[in-house]
Structures are given as structure tokens and as C-alpha cells.
GROMACS .gro file of C-alpha atoms in nm:
model
  210
    1MET     CA    1   3.726  -6.803   2.352
    2GLY     CA    2   4.017  -6.676   2.555
    3THR     CA    3   4.288  -6.409   2.574
    4LEU     CA    4   4.652  -6.482   2.497
    5ALA     CA    5   4.890  -6.405   2.782
    6GLU     CA    6   5.148  -6.196   2.595
    7ARG     CA    7   5.104  -5.862   2.420
    8PHE     CA    8   5.134  -5.866   2.043
    9ASP     CA    9   5.490  -5.791   1.925
   10ASP     CA   10   5.557  -5.417   1.970
   11ASP     CA   11   5.795  -5.388   1.675
   12ILE     CA   12   5.541  -5.523   1.428
   13ALA     CA   13   5.265  -5.316   1.588
   14ARG     CA   14   5.476  -5.004   1.528
   15GLY     CA   15   5.439  -5.056   1.153
   16ALA     CA   16   5.061  -5.103   1.159
   17GLU     CA   17   4.828  -4.895   0.946
   18GLY     CA   18   4.505  -4.769   1.104
   19GLY     CA   19   4.406  -4.672   1.456
   20HIS     CA   20   4.126  -4.641   1.709
   21GLY     CA   21   3.906  -4.367   1.565
   22TYR     CA   22   3.658  -4.551   1.342
   23PHE     CA   23   3.299  -4.437   1.391
   24SER     CA   24   2.983  -4.551   1.214
   25THR     CA   25   2.752  -4.277   1.086
   26GLY     CA   26   2.449  -4.304   0.861
   27VAL     CA   27   2.419  -4.019   0.610
   28ALA     CA   28   2.102  -3.958   0.405
   29ILE     CA   29   2.123  -3.693   0.132
   30SER     CA   30   1.808  -3.541  -0.012
   31ALA     CA   31   1.758  -3.452  -0.379
   32GLY     CA   32   1.838  -3.092  -0.289
   33GLY     CA   33   2.169  -3.189  -0.128
   34LEU     CA   34   2.061  -3.148   0.236
   35GLU     CA   35   2.203  -3.405   0.474
   36SER     CA   36   2.054  -3.597   0.763
   37ARG     CA   37   2.314  -3.772   0.978
   38ASN     CA   38   2.261  -4.040   1.242
   39GLN     CA   39   2.521  -4.193   1.469
   40ILE     CA   40   2.487  -4.570   1.429
   41ALA     CA   41   2.759  -4.661   1.681
   42GLU     CA   42   2.820  -4.424   1.972
   43ASP     CA   43   3.171  -4.549   2.045
   44ALA     CA   44   3.471  -4.555   1.813
   45ARG     CA   45   3.637  -4.885   1.729
   46GLY     CA   46   3.995  -4.958   1.630
   47ARG     CA   47   4.106  -5.127   1.309
   48TRP     CA   48   4.462  -5.200   1.198
   49ASN     CA   49   4.644  -5.371   0.914
   50ILE     CA   50   4.984  -5.519   1.004
   51GLY     CA   51   5.046  -5.678   0.664
   52ARG     CA   52   5.308  -5.430   0.544
   53ALA     CA   53   5.501  -5.467   0.872
   54VAL     CA   54   5.549  -5.842   0.816
   55GLN     CA   55   5.813  -5.896   0.545
   56ARG     CA   56   6.128  -6.068   0.669
   57THR     CA   57   6.141  -6.432   0.778
   58ALA     CA   58   6.169  -6.366   1.153
   59LYS     CA   59   5.856  -6.150   1.161
   60HIS     CA   60   5.676  -6.385   0.925
   61GLU     CA   61   5.735  -6.677   1.161
   62LEU     CA   62   5.641  -6.472   1.467
   63VAL     CA   63   5.305  -6.364   1.325
   64ARG     CA   64   5.234  -6.709   1.185
   65SER     CA   65   5.290  -6.864   1.530
   66HIS     CA   66   5.077  -6.596   1.696
   67PHE     CA   67   4.797  -6.644   1.443
   68TYR     CA   68   4.789  -7.018   1.508
   69LYS     CA   69   4.776  -6.962   1.885
   70ALA     CA   70   4.489  -6.717   1.836
   71ARG     CA   71   4.309  -6.968   1.611
   72GLY     CA   72   4.238  -6.689   1.364
   73ARG     CA   73   3.944  -6.483   1.486
   74LEU     CA   74   3.877  -6.696   1.796
   75HIS     CA   75   4.104  -6.564   2.073
   76THR     CA   76   4.188  -6.206   2.172
   77PHE     CA   77   4.518  -6.044   2.267
   78ARG     CA   78   4.661  -5.712   2.387
   79PHE     CA   79   4.789  -5.476   2.117
   80LYS     CA   80   4.986  -5.152   2.147
   81ASP     CA   81   4.849  -4.884   1.917
   82TRP     CA   82   5.157  -4.667   1.866
   83HIS     CA   83   4.938  -4.386   1.735
   84ASP     CA   84   4.754  -4.359   2.068
   85PHE     CA   85   4.881  -4.550   2.372
   86ARG     CA   86   4.899  -4.299   2.659
   87CYS     CA   87   4.693  -4.037   2.833
   88ALA     CA   88   4.844  -3.736   3.008
   89ARG     CA   89   4.757  -3.544   3.322
   90THR     CA   90   4.681  -3.224   3.129
   91GLY     CA   91   4.604  -3.112   2.775
   92THR     CA   92   4.309  -3.115   2.536
   93ASP     CA   93   4.332  -3.497   2.535
   94LYS     CA   94   4.388  -3.613   2.891
   95GLY     CA   95   4.311  -3.873   3.155
   96ARG     CA   96   4.008  -3.851   3.379
   97LEU     CA   97   3.872  -4.061   3.664
   98THR     CA   98   3.494  -4.098   3.679
   99GLY     CA   99   3.301  -4.259   3.960
  100SER     CA  100   3.202  -4.188   4.317
  101THR     CA  101   3.327  -4.248   4.669
  102THR     CA  102   3.584  -4.529   4.625
  103THR     CA  103   3.529  -4.681   4.277
  104TRP     CA  104   3.668  -4.503   3.971
  105GLN     CA  105   3.705  -4.575   3.600
  106ILE     CA  106   4.013  -4.455   3.410
  107ASN     CA  107   3.914  -4.274   3.090
  108LYS     CA  108   4.090  -4.083   2.818
  109VAL     CA  109   3.898  -3.769   2.722
  110TYR     CA  110   3.948  -3.614   2.378
  111GLY     CA  111   3.868  -3.249   2.308
  112THR     CA  112   3.838  -3.121   2.664
  113ASP     CA  113   3.866  -2.766   2.531
  114GLU     CA  114   3.506  -2.794   2.405
  115ALA     CA  115   3.313  -2.969   2.682
  116SER     CA  116   2.987  -3.021   2.491
  117TYR     CA  117   3.169  -3.225   2.225
  118GLU     CA  118   3.437  -3.402   2.425
  119TYR     CA  119   3.468  -3.777   2.368
  120ILE     CA  120   3.515  -4.006   2.668
  121ARG     CA  121   3.696  -4.335   2.606
  122PRO     CA  122   3.705  -4.587   2.894
  123LEU     CA  123   4.048  -4.752   2.920
  124LYS     CA  124   4.046  -5.119   3.016
  125ARG     CA  125   4.394  -5.255   2.947
  126ILE     CA  126   4.625  -5.039   3.159
  127VAL     CA  127   4.997  -5.112   3.134
  128ALA     CA  128   5.098  -5.230   3.480
  129GLY     CA  129   5.294  -4.971   3.677
  130SER     CA  130   5.232  -4.689   3.428
  131GLU     CA  131   4.944  -4.524   3.610
  132GLN     CA  132   4.986  -4.207   3.814
  133ILE     CA  133   4.696  -4.062   4.013
  134TRP     CA  134   4.678  -3.724   4.181
  135LEU     CA  135   4.427  -3.619   4.446
  136ASN     CA  136   4.411  -3.242   4.496
  137GLY     CA  137   4.755  -3.214   4.334
  138SER     CA  138   4.915  -3.480   4.556
  139LEU     CA  139   5.047  -3.797   4.390
  140ARG     CA  140   4.885  -4.108   4.536
  141THR     CA  141   5.067  -4.440   4.592
  142LEU     CA  142   4.954  -4.782   4.471
  143THR     CA  143   4.853  -5.019   4.757
  144THR     CA  144   4.890  -4.736   5.010
  145HIS     CA  145   4.609  -4.519   4.873
  146TYR     CA  146   4.443  -4.732   4.604
  147THR     CA  147   4.437  -5.060   4.413
  148ILE     CA  148   4.383  -5.106   4.040
  149ASP     CA  149   4.246  -5.377   3.813
  150ASN     CA  150   4.462  -5.330   3.504
  151ASP     CA  151   4.231  -5.534   3.281
  152THR     CA  152   3.923  -5.322   3.355
  153GLY     CA  153   4.080  -4.986   3.437
  154ILE     CA  154   3.888  -4.977   3.766
  155VAL     CA  155   4.065  -4.797   4.050
  156THR     CA  156   3.952  -4.857   4.409
  157SER     CA  157   4.056  -4.591   4.659
  158LEU     CA  158   4.110  -4.709   5.015
  159VAL     CA  159   3.929  -4.400   5.146
  160SER     CA  160   3.667  -4.184   4.982
  161TRP     CA  161   3.793  -3.945   4.712
  162ALA     CA  162   3.451  -3.788   4.666
  163GLY     CA  163   3.467  -3.413   4.613
  164GLY     CA  164   3.840  -3.413   4.543
  165THR     CA  165   4.017  -3.298   4.228
  166LEU     CA  166   4.133  -3.614   4.055
  167GLU     CA  167   4.391  -3.636   3.775
  168VAL     CA  168   4.536  -3.945   3.605
  169ALA     CA  169   4.805  -4.039   3.354
  170CYS     CA  170   4.885  -4.385   3.218
  171GLU     CA  171   4.973  -4.603   2.922
  172PHE     CA  172   4.722  -4.851   2.783
  173ASP     CA  173   4.678  -5.133   2.533
  174VAL     CA  174   4.381  -5.234   2.321
  175LEU     CA  175   4.212  -5.574   2.327
  176CYS     CA  176   4.213  -5.704   1.969
  177ARG     CA  177   4.156  -6.010   1.757
  178TYR     CA  178   4.244  -6.103   1.402
  179ASP     CA  179   3.967  -6.005   1.163
  180THR     CA  180   4.038  -6.296   0.933
  181ASP     CA  181   4.063  -6.674   0.953
  182ASP     CA  182   4.304  -6.687   0.658
  183LEU     CA  183   4.672  -6.608   0.618
  184ASP     CA  184   4.783  -6.544   0.261
  185PRO     CA  185   5.156  -6.464   0.256
  186ARG     CA  186   5.342  -6.473  -0.074
  187LEU     CA  187   5.713  -6.544  -0.101
  188VAL     CA  188   5.859  -6.272  -0.326
  189TYR     CA  189   6.236  -6.296  -0.279
  190ARG     CA  190   6.490  -6.535  -0.129
  191ILE     CA  191   6.772  -6.347   0.044
  192SER     CA  192   6.937  -6.659   0.188
  193ASP     CA  193   6.844  -6.999   0.324
  194ALA     CA  194   6.764  -6.834   0.656
  195ASP     CA  195   6.599  -6.515   0.536
  196GLN     CA  196   6.335  -6.442   0.275
  197LEU     CA  197   6.099  -6.161   0.183
  198PHE     CA  198   5.724  -6.214   0.205
  199ASP     CA  199   5.432  -6.009   0.082
  200TRP     CA  200   5.136  -6.001   0.320
  201ALA     CA  201   4.893  -5.771   0.148
  202ARG     CA  202   4.654  -5.760   0.441
  203VAL     CA  203   4.652  -5.894   0.799
  204PRO     CA  204   4.358  -5.712   0.961
  205LEU     CA  205   4.313  -5.665   1.337
  206ILE     CA  206   4.001  -5.525   1.500
  207GLU     CA  207   3.935  -5.394   1.849
  208VAL     CA  208   3.709  -5.606   2.069
  209ARG     CA  209   3.465  -5.407   2.280
  210GLU     CA  210   3.432  -5.534   2.634
   0.00000   0.00000   0.00000
């Protein structure tokens, strides 16, 4: 298993169906209609279908090449979820650093307006150069005040930030793999010798938890 070097094509990703917020909940309903619910998986997982975004020859060939490099479900790759690819400094969904002293994890927190129900999502594929970090309202500088591991989302401050007010904004990718070992395109129309229309009913991608 490995991870491909390049991010999946942004233009095709823009046409993907699906997103990150897939939970797993068990629901038992009694004869009287009362429900008992149990959270099977604590963390959400992303699922996407890029099939409808792959129609013309150029995109068909691009995805086909990428699929072969990934060996189907074997290797992972970075994917931009256009429905949710950034966290902001403020808002009900915003960035947050958690940790202590000098080691901090970048998270995106959803629903901060209701603290008892907010959802914390660790971010592990930070887009290089997109992060901004504030300490007590003052913007910090990469290498001068901190270093960052973009693959893990771990920030290391060069001095202790304990007790300070920390804010963060960034863009991020998702680590994905194909959720199939088969490609089933169907040629539906020939535009020219160089361009054709294909029907890919389903090309599923799934987020890989790290």
C-alpha cells in the first residue's frame, strides 16, 4: 500500500456526488414505535461518486490512468471535497487547535454555537501554505513561530502557547481510495476520432481513516 504523489484532478472532483458527513447509527424500533438509537461509528466518513463527472475522452483517459496507478482499491490519494475543503477563523463551523504546550492538532469544529453537541474533526491533509494561526489575536509566522506537518495536521510551536487564545484557518484535502476494483465505462456517443462520450454509472471513492 502507498499514497500517490499528486492530488486527484480538481475539475473532476468538483463534479463529485457525496461528501464527508456519513455516520453509522443503529436504530431499533419497538412494536409501539419507540426508538432506541446507538452510534456505531463515532466519526463521520466521506463517500463520493465521480462517475457522472467523467464523460468526455480527456477525463475518461485521466481517470483510467489514475485508477491503474492506484491499482483499484490498493493505493490512496489526496482528494479535494469541494463541498467542504476549508475551515475559517470564526463562525459556527471553524478551525481550532487542540493540544498543550508546544504540540497542537488542527481541527475543524462543526456547530460551535451549541458546545455540548459540537463535532470535532481532526484535519490531516493540510494544503501547504494555506494555514494561518493566531495567538492572542496576533498572526504567527511559519518557521519563525511554528512548524507544521501537513500530512498529519500537527503544529509544533517553537515556544509554549499554553494558556493563549489560539485561532486557525486553513484549506485541507481528504485521503481517499477507490471503493471498487472494477471500471465499467460504456461508450455512448462518438463525437469525433479524438473525442467521445462515455457513461460511467458509478466510480465510488471512500475516505480512508488514518
